[in-house]
PDB file of C-alpha atoms and ligand atoms in Angstrom:
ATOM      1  CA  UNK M   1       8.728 -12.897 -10.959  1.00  0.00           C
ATOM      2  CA  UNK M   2       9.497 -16.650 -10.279  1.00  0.00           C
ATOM      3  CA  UNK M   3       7.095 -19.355  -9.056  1.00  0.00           C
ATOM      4  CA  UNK M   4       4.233 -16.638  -8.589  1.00  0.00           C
ATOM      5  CA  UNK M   5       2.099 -18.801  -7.252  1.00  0.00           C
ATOM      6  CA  UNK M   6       3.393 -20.813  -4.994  1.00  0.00           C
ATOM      7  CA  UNK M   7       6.469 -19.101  -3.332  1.00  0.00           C
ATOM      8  CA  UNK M   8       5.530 -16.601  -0.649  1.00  0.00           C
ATOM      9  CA  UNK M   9       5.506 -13.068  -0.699  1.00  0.00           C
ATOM     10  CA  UNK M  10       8.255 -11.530   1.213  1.00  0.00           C
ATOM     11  CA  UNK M  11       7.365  -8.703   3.141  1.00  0.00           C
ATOM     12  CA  UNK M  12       9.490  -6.120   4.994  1.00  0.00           C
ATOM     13  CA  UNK M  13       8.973  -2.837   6.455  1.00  0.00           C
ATOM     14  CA  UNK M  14       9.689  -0.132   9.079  1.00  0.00           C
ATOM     15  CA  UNK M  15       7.917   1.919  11.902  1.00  0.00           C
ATOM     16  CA  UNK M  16       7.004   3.865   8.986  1.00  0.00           C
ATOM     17  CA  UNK M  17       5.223   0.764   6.769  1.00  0.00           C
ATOM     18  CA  UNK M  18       4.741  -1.093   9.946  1.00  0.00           C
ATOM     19  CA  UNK M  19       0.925  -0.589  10.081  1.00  0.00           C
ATOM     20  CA  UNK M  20       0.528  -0.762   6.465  1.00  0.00           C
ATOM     21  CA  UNK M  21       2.738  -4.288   6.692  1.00  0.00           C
ATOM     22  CA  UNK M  22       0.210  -5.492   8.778  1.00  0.00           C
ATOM     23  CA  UNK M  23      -3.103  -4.524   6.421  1.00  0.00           C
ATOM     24  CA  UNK M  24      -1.064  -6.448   3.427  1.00  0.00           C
ATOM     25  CA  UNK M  25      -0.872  -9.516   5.879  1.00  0.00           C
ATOM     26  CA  UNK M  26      -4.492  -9.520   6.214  1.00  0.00           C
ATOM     27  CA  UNK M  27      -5.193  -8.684   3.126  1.00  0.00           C
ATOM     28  CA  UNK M  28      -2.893 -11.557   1.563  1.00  0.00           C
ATOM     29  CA  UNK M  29      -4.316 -14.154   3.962  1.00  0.00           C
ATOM     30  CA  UNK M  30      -7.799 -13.609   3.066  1.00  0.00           C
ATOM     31  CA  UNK M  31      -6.692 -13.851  -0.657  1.00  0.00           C
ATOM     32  CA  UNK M  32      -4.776 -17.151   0.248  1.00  0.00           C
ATOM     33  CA  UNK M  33      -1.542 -15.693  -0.880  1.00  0.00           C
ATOM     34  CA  UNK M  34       1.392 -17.236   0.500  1.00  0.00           C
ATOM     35  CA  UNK M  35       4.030 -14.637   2.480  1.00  0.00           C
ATOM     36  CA  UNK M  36       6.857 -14.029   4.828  1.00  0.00           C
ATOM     37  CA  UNK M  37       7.254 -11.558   7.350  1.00  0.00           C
ATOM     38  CA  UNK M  38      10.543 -10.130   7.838  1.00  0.00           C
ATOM     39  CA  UNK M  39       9.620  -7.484   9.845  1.00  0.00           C
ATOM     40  CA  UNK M  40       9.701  -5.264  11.675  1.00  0.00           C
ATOM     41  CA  UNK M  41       7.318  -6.905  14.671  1.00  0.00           C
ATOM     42  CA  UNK M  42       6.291  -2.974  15.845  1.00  0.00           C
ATOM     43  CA  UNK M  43       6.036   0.738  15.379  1.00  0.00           C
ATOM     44  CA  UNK M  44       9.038   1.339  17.425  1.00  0.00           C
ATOM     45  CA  UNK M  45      11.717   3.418  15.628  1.00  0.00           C
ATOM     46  CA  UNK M  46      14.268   1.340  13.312  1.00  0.00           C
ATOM     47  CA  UNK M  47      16.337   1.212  10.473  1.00  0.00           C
ATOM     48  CA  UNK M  48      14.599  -0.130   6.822  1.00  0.00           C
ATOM     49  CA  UNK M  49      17.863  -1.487   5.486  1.00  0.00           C
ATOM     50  CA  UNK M  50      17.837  -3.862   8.055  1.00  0.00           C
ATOM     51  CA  UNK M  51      14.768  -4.994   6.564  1.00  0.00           C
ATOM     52  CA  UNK M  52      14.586  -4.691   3.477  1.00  0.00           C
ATOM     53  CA  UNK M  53      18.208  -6.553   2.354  1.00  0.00           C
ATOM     54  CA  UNK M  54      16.340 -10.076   4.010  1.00  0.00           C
ATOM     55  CA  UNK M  55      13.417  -9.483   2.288  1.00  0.00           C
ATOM     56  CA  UNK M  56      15.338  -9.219  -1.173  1.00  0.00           C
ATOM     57  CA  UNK M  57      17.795 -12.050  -0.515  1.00  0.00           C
ATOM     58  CA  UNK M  58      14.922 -14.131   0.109  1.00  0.00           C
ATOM     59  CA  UNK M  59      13.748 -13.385  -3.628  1.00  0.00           C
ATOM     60  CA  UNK M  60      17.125 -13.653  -5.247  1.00  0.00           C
ATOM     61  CA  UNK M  61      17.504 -16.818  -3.607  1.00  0.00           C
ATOM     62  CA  UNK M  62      14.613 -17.933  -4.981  1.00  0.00           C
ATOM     63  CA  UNK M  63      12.580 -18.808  -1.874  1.00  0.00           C
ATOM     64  CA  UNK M  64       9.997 -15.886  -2.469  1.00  0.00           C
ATOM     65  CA  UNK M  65       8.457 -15.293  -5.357  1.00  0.00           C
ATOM     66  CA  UNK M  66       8.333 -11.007  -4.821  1.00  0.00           C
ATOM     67  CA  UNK M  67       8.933  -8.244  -2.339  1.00  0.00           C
ATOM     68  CA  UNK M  68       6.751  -5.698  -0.776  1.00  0.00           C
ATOM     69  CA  UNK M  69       8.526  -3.607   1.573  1.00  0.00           C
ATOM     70  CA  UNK M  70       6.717  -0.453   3.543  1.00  0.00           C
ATOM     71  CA  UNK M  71       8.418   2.031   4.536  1.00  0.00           C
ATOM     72  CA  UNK M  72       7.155   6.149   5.573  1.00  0.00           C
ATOM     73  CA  UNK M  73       7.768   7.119   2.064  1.00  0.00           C
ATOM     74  CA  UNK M  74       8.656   3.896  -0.170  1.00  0.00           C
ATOM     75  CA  UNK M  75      11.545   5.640  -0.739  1.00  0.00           C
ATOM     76  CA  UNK M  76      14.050   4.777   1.346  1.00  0.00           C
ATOM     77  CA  UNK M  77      13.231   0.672   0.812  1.00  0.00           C
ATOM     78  CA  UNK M  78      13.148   0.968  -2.539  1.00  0.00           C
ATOM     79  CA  UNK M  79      16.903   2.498  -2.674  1.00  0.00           C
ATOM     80  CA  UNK M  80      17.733  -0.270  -0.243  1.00  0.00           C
ATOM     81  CA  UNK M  81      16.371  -3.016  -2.420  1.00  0.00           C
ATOM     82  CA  UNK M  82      17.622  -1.724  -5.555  1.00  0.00           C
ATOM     83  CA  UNK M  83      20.966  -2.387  -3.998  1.00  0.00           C
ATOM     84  CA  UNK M  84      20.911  -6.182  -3.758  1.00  0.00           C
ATOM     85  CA  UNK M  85      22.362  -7.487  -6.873  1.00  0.00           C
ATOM     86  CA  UNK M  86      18.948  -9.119  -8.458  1.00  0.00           C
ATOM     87  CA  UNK M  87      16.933  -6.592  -7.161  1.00  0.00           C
ATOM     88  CA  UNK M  88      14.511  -4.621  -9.300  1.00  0.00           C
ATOM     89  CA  UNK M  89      12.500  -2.374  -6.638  1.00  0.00           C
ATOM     90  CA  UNK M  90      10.022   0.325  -8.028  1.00  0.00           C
ATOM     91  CA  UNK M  91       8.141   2.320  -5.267  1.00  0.00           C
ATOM     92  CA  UNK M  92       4.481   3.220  -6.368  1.00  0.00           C
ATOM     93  CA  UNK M  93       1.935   5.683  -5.035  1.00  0.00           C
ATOM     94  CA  UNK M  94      -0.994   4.391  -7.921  1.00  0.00           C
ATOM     95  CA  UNK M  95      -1.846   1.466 -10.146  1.00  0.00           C
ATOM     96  CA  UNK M  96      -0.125   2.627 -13.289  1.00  0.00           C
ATOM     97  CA  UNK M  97       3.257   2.482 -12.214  1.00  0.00           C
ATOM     98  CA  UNK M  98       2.524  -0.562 -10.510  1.00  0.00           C
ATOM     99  CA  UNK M  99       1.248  -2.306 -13.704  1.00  0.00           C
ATOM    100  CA  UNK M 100       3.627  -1.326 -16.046  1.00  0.00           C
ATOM    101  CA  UNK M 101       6.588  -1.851 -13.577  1.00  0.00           C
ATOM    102  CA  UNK M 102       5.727  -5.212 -14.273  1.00  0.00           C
ATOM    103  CA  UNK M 103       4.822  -5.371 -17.842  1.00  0.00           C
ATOM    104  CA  UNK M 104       7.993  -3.775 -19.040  1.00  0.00           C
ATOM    105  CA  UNK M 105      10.853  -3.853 -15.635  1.00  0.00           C
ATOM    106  CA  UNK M 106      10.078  -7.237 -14.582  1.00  0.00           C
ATOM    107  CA  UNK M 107      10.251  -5.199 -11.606  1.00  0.00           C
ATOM    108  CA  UNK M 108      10.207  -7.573  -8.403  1.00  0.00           C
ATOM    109  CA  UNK M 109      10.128  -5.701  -5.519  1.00  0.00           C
ATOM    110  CA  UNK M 110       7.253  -3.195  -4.852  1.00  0.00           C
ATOM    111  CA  UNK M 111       8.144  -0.122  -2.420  1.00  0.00           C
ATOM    112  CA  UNK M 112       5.151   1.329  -0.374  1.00  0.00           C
ATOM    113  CA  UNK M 113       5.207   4.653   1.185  1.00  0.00           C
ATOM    114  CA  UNK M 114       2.502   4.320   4.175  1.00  0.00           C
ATOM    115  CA  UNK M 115       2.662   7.976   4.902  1.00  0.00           C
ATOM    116  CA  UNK M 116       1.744   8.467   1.388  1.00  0.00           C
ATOM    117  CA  UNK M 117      -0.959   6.198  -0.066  1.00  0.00           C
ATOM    118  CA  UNK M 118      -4.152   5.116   1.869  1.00  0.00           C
ATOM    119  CA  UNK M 119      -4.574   1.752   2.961  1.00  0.00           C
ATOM    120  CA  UNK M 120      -7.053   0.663   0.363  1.00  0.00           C
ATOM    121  CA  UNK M 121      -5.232   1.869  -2.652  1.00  0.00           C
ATOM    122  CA  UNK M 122      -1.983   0.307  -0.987  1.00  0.00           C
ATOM    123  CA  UNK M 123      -3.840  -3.069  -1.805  1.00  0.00           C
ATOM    124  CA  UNK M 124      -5.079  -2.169  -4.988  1.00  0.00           C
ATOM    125  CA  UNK M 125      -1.379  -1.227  -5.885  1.00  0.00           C
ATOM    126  CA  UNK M 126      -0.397  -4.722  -4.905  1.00  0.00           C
ATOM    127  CA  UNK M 127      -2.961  -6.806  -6.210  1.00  0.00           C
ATOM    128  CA  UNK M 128      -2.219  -4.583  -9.666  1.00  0.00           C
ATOM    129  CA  UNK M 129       2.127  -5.669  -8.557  1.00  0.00           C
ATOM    130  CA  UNK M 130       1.380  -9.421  -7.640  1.00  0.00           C
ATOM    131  CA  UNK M 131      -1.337 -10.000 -10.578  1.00  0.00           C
ATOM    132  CA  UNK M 132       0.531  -8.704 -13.568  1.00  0.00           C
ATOM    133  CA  UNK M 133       2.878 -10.659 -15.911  1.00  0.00           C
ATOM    134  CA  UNK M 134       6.357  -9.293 -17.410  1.00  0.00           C
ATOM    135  CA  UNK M 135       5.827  -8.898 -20.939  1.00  0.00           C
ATOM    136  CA  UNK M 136       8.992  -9.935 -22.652  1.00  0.00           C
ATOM    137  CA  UNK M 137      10.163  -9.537 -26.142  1.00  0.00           C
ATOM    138  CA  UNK M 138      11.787  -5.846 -26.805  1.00  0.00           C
ATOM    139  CA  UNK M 139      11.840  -4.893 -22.729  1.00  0.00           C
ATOM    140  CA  UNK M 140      13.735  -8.276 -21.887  1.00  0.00           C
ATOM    141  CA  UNK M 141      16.397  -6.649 -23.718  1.00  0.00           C
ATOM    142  CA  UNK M 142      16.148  -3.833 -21.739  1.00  0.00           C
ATOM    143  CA  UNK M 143      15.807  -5.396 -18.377  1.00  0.00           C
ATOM    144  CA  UNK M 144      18.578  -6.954 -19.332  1.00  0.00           C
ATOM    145  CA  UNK M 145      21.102  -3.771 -19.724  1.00  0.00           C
ATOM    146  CA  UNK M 146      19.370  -2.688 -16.427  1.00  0.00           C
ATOM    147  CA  UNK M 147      20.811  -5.845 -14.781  1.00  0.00           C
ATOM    148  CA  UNK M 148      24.532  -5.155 -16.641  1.00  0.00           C
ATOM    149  CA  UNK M 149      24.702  -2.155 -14.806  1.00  0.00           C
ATOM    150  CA  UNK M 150      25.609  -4.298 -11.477  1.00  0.00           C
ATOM    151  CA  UNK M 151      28.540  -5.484 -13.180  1.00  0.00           C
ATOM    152  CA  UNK M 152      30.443  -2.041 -14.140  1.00  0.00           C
TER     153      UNK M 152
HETATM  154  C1  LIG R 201      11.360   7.000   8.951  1.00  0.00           C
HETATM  155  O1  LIG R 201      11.068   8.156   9.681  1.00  0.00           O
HETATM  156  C2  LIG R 201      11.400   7.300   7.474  1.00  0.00           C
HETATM  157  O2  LIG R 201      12.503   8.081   7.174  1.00  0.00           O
HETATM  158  C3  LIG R 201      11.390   6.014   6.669  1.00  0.00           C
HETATM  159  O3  LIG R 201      10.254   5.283   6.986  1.00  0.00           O
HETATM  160  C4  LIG R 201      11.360   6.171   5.177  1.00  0.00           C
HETATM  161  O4  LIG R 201      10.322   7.013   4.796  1.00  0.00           O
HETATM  162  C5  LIG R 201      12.618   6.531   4.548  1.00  0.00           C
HETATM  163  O5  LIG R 201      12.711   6.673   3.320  1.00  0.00           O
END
């Protein structure tokens, strides 16, 4: 995850993550983390590709440092995201996965199901996501093969 502490957050989600969006906002302010919103601005039915590829760009451009993209499952974002070349996107329902997604995938885009997880273990999972460095050594290798797979 680049510039962790100083490039925003991007955040994305649908009707489904809308409301879920909107408690990592708050949550993120009062925490003075940086983001961007990339929507969506309501609950009203959309699609969460549309969302999530801006989102991603954003952090394989380099402008923000991580995504977090909410969608009724995590699901569908997280096979959007996974197909922007750069992209990384693990979707988490506890801490665990969130931590280690980290530690050994250098994983940089955290998928949120807000039909599935509550709203206060949704911000654990992220503070675990947005708190936790990549670990290196033997998983950079892997990481690494991960990322060769967008060039077969
Ligand atoms: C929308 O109803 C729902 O399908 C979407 O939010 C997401 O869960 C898809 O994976």
């Amino acid at each position: 995850m680049k510039d962790q502490h100083t490039a925003p957050i991007a955040l994305a989600a649908d009707h489904g993550g809308y409301a879920l969006k909107e408690a990592i906002k708050t949550h993120l302010a009062e925490r003075g983390v940086p983001f961007e919103d990339f929507g969506t601005d309501s609950d009203a039915s959309c699609d969460y590709p549309d969302y999530a590829v801006p989102a991603c760009e954003a952090v394989t451009a380099g402008r923000c440092a991580a995504a977090v993209l909410c969608c009724g499952t995590g699901v569908g974002m997280s096979l959007a995201a996974n197909k922007v070349r750069g992209i990384r996107a693990c979707c988490c329902s506890e801490t665990f996965s969130a931590e280690y997604t980290r530690r050994h995938n250098d994983a940089n885009a955290l998928c949120l199901g807000g039909r599935v997880v509550g709203e206060g273990l949704a911000l654990q999972i992220v503070d675990v996501f947005l708190s936790t460095p990549f670990e290196g050594g033997r998983h950079t290798r892997r990481v690494e093969k991960v990322m060769a797979l967008e060039n077969r």
